[in-house]
Short mmCIF file of C-alpha atoms in Angstrom, two decimals:
data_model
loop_
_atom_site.label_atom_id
_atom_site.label_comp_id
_atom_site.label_asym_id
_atom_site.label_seq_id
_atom_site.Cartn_x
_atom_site.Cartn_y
_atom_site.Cartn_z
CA UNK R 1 62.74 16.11 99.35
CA UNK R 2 63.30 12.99 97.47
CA UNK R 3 59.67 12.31 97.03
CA UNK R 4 59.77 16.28 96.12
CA UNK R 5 62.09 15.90 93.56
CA UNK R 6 60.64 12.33 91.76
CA UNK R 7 57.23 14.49 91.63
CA UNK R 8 58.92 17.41 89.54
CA UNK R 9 60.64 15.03 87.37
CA UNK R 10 57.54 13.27 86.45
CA UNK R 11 56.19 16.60 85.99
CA UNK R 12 58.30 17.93 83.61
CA UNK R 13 58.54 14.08 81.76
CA UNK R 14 54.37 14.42 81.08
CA UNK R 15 55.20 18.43 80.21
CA UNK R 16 57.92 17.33 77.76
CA UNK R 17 55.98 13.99 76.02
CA UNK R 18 53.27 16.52 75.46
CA UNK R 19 54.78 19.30 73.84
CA UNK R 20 56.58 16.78 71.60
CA UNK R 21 53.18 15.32 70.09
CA UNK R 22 51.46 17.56 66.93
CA UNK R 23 48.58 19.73 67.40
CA UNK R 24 45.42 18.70 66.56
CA UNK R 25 45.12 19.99 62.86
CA UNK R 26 41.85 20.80 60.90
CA UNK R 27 40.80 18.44 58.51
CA UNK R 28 42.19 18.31 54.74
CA UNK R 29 38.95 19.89 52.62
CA UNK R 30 38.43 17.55 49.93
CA UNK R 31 39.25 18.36 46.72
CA UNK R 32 36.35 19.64 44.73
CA UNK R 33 35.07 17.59 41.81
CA UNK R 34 35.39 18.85 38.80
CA UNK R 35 32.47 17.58 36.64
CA UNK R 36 32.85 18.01 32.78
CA UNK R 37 29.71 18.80 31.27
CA UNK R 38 27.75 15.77 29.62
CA UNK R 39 28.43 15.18 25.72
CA UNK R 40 24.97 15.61 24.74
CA UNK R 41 24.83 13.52 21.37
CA UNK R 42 23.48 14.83 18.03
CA UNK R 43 19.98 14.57 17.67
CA UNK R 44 18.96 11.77 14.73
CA UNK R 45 18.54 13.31 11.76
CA UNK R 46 14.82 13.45 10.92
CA UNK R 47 13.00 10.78 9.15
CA UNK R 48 11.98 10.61 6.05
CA UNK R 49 8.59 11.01 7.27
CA UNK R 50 9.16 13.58 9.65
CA UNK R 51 10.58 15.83 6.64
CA UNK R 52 7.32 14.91 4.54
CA UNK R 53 4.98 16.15 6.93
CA UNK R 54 7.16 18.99 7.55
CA UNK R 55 6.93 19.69 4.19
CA UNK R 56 3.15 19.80 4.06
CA UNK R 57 2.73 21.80 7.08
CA UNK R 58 4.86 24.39 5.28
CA UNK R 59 3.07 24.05 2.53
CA UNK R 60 -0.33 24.49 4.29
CA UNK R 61 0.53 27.44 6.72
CA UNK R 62 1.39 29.11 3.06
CA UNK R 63 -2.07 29.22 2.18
CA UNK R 64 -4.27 31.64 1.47
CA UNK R 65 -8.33 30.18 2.69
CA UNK R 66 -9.20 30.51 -0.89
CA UNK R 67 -6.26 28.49 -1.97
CA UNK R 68 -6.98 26.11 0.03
CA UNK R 69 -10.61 25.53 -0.50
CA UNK R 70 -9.44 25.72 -4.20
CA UNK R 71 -7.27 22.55 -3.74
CA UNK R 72 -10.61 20.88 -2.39
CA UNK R 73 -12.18 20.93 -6.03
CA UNK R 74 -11.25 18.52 -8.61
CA UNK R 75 -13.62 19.73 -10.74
CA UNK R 76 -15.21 18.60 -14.40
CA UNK R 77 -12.40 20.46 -16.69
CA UNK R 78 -14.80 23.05 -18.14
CA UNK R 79 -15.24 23.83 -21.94
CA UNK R 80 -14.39 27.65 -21.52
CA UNK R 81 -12.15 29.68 -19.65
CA UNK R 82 -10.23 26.05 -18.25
CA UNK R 83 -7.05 28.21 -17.92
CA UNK R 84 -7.97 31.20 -16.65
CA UNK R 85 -10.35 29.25 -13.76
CA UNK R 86 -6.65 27.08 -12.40
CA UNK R 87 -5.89 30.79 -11.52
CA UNK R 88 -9.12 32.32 -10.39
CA UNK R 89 -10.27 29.72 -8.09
CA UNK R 90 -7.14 28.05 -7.28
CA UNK R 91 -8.07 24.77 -8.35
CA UNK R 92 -6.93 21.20 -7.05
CA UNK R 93 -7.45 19.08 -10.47
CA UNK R 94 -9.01 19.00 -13.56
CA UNK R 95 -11.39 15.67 -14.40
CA UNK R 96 -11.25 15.28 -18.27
CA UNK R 97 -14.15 13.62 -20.18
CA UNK R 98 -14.33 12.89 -23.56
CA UNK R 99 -14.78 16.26 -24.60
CA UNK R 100 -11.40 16.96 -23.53
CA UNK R 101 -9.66 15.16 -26.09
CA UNK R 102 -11.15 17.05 -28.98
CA UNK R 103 -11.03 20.12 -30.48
CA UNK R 104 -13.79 22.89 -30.30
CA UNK R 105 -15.07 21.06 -33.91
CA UNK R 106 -15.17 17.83 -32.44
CA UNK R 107 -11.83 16.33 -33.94
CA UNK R 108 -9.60 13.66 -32.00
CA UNK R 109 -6.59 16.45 -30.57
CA UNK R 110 -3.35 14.94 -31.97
CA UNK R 111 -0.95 13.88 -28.99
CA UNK R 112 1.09 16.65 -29.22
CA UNK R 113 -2.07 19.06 -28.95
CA UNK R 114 -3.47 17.41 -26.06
CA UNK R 115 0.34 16.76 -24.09
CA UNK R 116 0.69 20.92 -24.88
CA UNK R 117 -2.65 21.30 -23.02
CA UNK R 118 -1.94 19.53 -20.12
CA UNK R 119 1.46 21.22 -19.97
CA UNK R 120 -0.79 24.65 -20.30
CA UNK R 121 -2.55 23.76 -17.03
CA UNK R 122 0.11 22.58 -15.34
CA UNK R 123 2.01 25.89 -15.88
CA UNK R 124 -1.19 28.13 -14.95
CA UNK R 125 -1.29 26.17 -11.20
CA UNK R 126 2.62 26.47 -10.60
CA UNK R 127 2.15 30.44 -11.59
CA UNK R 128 -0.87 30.31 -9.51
CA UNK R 129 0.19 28.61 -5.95
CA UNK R 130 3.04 26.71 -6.87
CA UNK R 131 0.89 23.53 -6.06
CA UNK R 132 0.41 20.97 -9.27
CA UNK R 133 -2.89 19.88 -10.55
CA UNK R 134 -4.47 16.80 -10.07
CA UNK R 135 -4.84 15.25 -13.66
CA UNK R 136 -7.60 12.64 -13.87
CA UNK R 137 -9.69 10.61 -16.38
CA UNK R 138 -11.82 7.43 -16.24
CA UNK R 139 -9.94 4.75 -17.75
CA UNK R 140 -11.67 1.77 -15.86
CA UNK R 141 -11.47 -0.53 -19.69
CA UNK R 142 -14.57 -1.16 -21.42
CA UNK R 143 -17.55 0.36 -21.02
CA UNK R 144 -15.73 3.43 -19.11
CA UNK R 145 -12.74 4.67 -21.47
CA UNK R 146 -11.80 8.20 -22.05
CA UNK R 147 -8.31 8.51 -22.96
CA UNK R 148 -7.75 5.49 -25.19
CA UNK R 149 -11.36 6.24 -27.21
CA UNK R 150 -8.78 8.81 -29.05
CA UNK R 151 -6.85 7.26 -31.64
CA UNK R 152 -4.58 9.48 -31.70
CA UNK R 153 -3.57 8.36 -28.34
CA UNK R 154 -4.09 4.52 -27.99
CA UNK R 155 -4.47 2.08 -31.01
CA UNK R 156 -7.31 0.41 -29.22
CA UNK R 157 -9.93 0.43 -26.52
CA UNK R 158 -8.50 -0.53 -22.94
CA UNK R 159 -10.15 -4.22 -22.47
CA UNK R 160 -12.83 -4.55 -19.44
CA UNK R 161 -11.21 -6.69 -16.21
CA UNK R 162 -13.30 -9.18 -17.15
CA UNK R 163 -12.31 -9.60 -20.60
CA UNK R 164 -8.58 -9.42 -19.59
CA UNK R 165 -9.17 -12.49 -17.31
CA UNK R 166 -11.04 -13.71 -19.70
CA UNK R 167 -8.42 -13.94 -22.14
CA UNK R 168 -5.26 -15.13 -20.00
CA UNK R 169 -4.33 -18.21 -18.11
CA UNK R 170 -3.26 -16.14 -15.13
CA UNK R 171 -5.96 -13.45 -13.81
CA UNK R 172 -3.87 -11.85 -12.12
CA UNK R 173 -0.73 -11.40 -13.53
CA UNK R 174 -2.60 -10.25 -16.76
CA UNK R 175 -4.60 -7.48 -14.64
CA UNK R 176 -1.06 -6.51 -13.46
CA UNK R 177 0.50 -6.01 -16.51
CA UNK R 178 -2.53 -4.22 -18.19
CA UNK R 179 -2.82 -1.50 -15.37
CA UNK R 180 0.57 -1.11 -15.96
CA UNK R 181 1.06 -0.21 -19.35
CA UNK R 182 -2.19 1.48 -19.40
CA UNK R 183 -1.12 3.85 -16.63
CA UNK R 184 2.34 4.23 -17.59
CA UNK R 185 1.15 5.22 -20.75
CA UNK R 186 -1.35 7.92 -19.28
CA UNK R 187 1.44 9.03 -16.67
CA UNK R 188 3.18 9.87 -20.16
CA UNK R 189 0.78 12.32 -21.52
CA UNK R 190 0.50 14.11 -18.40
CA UNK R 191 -2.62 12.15 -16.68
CA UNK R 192 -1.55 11.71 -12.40
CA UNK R 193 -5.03 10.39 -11.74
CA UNK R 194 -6.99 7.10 -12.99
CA UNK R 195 -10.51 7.05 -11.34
CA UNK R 196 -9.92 3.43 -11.30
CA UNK R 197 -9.93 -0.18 -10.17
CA UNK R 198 -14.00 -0.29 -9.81
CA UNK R 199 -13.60 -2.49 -6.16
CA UNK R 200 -17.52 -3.15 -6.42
CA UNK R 201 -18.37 -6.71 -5.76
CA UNK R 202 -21.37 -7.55 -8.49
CA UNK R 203 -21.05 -11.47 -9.89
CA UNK R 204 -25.19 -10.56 -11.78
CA UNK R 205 -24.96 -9.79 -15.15
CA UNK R 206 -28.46 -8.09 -14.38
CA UNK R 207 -26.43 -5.23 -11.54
CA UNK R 208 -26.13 -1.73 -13.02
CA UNK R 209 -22.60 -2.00 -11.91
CA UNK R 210 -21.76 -5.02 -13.28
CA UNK R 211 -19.99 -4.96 -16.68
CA UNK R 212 -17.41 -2.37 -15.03
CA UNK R 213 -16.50 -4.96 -12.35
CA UNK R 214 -14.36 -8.09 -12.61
CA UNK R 215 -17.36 -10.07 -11.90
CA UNK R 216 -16.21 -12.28 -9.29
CA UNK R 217 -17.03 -12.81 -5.33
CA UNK R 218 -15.50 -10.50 -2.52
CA UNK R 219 -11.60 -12.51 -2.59
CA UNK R 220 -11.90 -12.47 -6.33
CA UNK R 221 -12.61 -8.73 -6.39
CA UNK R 222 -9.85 -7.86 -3.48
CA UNK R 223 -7.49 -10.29 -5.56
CA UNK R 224 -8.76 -7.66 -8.71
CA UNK R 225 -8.14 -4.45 -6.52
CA UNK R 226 -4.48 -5.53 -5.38
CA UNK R 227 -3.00 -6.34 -8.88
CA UNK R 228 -4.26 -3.04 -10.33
CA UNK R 229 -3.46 -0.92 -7.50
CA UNK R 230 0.15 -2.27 -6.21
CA UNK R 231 1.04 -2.07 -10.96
CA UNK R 232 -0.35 1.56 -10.59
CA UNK R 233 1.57 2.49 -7.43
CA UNK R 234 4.50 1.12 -8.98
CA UNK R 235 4.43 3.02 -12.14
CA UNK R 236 3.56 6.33 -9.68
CA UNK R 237 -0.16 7.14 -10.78
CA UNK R 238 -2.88 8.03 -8.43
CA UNK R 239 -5.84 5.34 -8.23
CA UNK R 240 -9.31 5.47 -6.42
CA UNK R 241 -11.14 2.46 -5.06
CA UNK R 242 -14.89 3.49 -6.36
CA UNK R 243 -17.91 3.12 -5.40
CA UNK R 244 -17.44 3.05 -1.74
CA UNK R 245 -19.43 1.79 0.06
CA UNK R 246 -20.09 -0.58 -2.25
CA UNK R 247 -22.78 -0.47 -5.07
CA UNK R 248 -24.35 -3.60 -4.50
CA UNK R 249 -27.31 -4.13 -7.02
CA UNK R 250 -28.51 -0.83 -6.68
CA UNK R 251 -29.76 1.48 -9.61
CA UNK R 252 -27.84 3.93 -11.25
CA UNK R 253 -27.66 7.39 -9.36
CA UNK R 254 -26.86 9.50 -12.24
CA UNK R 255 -30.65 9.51 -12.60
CA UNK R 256 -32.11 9.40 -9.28
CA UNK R 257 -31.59 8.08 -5.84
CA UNK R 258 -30.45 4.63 -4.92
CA UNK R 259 -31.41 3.07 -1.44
CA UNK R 260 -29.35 -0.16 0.13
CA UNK R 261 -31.43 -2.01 2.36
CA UNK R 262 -28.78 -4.66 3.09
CA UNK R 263 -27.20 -5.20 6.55
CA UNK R 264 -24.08 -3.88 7.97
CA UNK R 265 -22.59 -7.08 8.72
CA UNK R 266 -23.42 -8.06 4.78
CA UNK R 267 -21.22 -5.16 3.85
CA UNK R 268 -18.21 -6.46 6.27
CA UNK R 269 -18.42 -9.42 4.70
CA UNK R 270 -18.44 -8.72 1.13
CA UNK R 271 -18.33 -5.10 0.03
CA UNK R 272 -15.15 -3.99 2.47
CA UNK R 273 -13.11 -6.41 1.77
CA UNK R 274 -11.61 -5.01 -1.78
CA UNK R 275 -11.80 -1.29 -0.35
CA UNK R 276 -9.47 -2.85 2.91
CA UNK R 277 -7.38 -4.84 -0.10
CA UNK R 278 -7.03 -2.16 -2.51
CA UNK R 279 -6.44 0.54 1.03
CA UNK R 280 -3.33 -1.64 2.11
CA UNK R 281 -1.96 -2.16 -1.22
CA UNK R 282 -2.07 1.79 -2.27
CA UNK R 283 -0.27 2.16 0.85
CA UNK R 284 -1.13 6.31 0.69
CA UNK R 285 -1.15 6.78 -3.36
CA UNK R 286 -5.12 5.71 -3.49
CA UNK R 287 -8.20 7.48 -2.64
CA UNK R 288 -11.92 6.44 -2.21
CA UNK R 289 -14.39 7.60 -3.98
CA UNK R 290 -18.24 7.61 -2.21
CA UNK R 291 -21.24 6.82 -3.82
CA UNK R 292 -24.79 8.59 -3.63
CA UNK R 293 -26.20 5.76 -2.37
CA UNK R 294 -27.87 5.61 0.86
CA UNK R 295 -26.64 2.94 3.00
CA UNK R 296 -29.71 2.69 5.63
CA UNK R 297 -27.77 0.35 7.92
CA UNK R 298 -25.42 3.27 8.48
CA UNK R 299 -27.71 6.59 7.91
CA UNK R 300 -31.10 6.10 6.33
CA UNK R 301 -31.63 9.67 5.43
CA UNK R 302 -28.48 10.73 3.58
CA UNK R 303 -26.60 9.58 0.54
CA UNK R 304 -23.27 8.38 1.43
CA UNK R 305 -21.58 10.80 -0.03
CA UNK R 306 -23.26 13.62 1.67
CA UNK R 307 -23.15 11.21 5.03
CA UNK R 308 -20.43 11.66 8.43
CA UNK R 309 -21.76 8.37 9.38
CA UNK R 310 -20.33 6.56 6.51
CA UNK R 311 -17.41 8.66 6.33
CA UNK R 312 -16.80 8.15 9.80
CA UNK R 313 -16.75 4.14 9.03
CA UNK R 314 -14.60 4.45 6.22
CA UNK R 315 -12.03 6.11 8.50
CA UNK R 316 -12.82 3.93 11.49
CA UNK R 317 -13.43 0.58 10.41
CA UNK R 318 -11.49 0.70 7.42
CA UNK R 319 -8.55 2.94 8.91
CA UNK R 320 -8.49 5.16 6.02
CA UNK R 321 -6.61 8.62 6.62
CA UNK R 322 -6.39 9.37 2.71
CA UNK R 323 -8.28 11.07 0.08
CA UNK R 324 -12.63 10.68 0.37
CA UNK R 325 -13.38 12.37 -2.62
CA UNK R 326 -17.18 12.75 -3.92
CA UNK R 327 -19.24 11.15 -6.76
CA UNK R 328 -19.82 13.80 -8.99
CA UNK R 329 -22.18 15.76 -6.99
CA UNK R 330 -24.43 17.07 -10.01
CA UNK R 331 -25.60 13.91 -10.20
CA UNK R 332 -29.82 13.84 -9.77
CA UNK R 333 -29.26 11.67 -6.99
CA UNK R 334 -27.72 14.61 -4.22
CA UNK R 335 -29.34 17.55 -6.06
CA UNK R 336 -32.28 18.09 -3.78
CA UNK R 337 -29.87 17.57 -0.30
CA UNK R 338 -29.00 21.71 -0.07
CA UNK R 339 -31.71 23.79 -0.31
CA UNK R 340 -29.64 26.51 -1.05
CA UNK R 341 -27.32 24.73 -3.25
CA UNK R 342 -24.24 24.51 -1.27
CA UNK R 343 -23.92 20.75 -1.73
CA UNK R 344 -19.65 20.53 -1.55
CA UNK R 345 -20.57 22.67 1.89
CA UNK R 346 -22.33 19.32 2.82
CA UNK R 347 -19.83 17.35 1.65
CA UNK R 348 -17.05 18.93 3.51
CA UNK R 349 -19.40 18.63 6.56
CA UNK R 350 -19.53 15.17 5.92
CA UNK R 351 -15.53 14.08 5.93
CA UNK R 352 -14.81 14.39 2.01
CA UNK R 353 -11.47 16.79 1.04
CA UNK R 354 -12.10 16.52 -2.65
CA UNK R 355 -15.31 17.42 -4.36
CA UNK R 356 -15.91 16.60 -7.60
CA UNK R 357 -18.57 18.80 -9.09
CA UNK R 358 -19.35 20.58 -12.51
CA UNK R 359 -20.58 24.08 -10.86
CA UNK R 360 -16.98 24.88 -8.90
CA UNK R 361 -17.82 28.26 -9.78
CA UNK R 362 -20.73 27.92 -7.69
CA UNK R 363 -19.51 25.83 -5.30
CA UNK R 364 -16.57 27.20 -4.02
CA UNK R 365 -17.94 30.55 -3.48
CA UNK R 366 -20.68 29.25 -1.42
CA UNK R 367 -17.90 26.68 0.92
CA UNK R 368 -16.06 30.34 1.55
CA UNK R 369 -19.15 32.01 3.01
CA UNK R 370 -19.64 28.91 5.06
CA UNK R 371 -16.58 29.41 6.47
CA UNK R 372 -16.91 33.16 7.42
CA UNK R 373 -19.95 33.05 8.70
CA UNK R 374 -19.15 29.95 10.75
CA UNK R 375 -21.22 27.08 9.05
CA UNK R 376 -17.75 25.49 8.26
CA UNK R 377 -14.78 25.53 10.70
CA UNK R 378 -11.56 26.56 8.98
CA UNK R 379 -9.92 22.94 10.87
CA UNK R 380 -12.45 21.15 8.36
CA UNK R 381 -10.40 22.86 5.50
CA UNK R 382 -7.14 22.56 6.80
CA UNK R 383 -7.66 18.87 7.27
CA UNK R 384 -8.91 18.32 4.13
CA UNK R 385 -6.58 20.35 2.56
CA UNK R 386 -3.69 18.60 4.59
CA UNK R 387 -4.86 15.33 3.07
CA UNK R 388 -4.85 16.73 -1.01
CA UNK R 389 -1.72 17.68 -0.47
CA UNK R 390 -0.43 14.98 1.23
CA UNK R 391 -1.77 12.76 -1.58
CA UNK R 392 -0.29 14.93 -4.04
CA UNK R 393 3.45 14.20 -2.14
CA UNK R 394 3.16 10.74 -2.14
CA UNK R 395 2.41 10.97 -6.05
CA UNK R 396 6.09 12.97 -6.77
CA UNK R 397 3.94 16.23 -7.68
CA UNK R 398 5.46 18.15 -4.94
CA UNK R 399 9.13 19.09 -4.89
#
């Protein structure tokens, strides 16, 4: 019994001491975390830049294909109808020869007259597409003058760069200071454009090209081509390194064709060097101009003007992404290229986005058939196109 009852107690001890522990519980669920959405932070403003090609895009998609091709001509400012043609073709810029500073009877226009006309044009393209024109003249100094042959305008002829150096103690500062005043002065009348600093290299009084250089090696000419181009930037007028890709001893192609035997490598070393010098210092306010020579190291058949080759080295070699603009292509010298006459259609082929030509109203017709029927891509326009306008920003004519 005893044994009995010790067995029940311990019983009832291990029943008790159980029921007094806690039941097994499930486990606590975590709290959930509560994750607050990132701060995602403001996206920069855009650049500068960013808003500039923005602005051309804009600009571009606005465009009409004839507008367009119109901007591609910066044509010889004709002696009839000059107002009327900003409208009807659409026109990028005007070129003005001596002829455009007179009067119908030959007489100097006063400076008022000729600021009015300017003003005229300039009104016709901003009723037209909104888009400025491209003002230029040739005011290289010396033998190439346009605007200061009127005295009306300037007392006296601009000086050659070779008579400026001639006459200081300091080459360069004195090429400085005459581009400046020269194309501040021409800024003032309503001129956006000098077709200037010649950046051939010529140091042979017997080189066609040689009185409208400075005369000196390929450092002396790059040394030429910086000083006018950084005073002309600074003052905010357009400049164009001519005769690209250098003219060399060659003959004149206003009358005929001119061919450059010499190698490339002569070219790298001397002729390139004040188109790279005058390229960096325009830093996007200067455009090239391309001769009608033909450079047979490059292409042996085709001017260079008319040539992708050559364009393709200017861009390439050179890094160029501005303006190629054409010699004037009525010159003898690319007259026989298009049998059909469509010589700008060539030249577009070629890499140029401005043409300067005489017969626009020839020209530009034929360039819009080329396009519809395929011979030209509409990218080759819109490129080009991109480029005039571009240049046109960087000069302050677009708002």
């Amino acid at each position: 019994m005893r044994v009995l009852a010790a067995m029940l107690a311990a019983w009832m001890l291990v029943t008790l001491s159980a029921c007094s522990q806690p039941q097994d519980q499930p486990d606590p669920q975590p709290e959930p975390d509560i994750q607050e959405e990132p701060v995602q932070p403001e996206p920069p403003p855009p650049s500068p830049e960013e808003l500039a090609a923005a602005q051309i895009e804009e600009l571009l998609s606005s465009l009409t294909l004839e507008e367009q091709v119109g901007q591609l001509f910066f044509v010889r400012c004709p002696a009839d109808q000059a107002l009327e043609d900003i409208t009807t073709y659409h026109l990028g810029g005007y070129v003005l020869f001596t002829r455009d500073y007179q009067d119908d009877s030959g007489a100097w226009l006063t400076k008022e007259q000729f600021v009015q006309t300017l003003s005229d044009y300039q009104s016709a393209a901003l009723a037209d597409t909104g888009i400025p024109l491209l003002i230029g003249s040739d005011e290289e100094g010396g033998t190439v003058t346009r605007a200061s042959r009127n005295p009306n305008l300037f007392d006296t002829l601009f000086r050659s760069p070779q008579k400026i150096a001639a006459q200081a103690s300091d080459a360069g500062d004195a090429w400085a200071e005459e581009a400046w005043e020269k194309n501040s002065a021409l800024l003032a009348l309503g001129i956006n454009v000098n077709l200037a600093p010649v950046a051939d290299v010529s140091t042979s009084a017997q080189d066609f090209i040689y009185d409208r250089t400075c005369g000196l090696d390929a450092q002396g000419t790059a040394d030429y081509v910086t000083s006018v181009v950084t005073a002309m930037k600074d003052c905010g007028i357009g400049s164009v390194l001519k005769h690209f890709p250098g003219y060399g001893n060659n003959v004149d192609t206003h009358t005929g064709i001119a061919v450059d035997q010499r190698s490339l490598d002569s070219f790298r070393e001397s002729d390139f060097v004040p188109f790279s010098a005058g390229i960096a210092a325009g830093d996007g306010t200067t455009a090239v101009l391309v001769s009608h020579n033909i450079m047979t190291a490059v292409d042996d058949t085709l001017p260079a003007s008319l040539s992708p080759a050559v364009h393709d080295l200017l861009r390439t070699e050179l890094s160029f992404d501005g303006v190629a603009m054409t010699d004037d292509l009525a010159m003898e010298a690319v007259a026989s290229y298009a049998q059909d006459g469509a010589v700008a259609v060539l030249a577009l082929q070629a890499g140029n986005d401005l043409i300067i030509t005489t017969d626009y109203r020839t020209q530009i017709p034929q360039v819009l058939q080329a396009v519809e029927d395929g011979t030209l891509s509409p990218e080759v326009i819109e490129t080009a196109c991109r480029r005039v306008l571009t240049w046109k920003q960087a000069l302050g004519l677009l708002e």
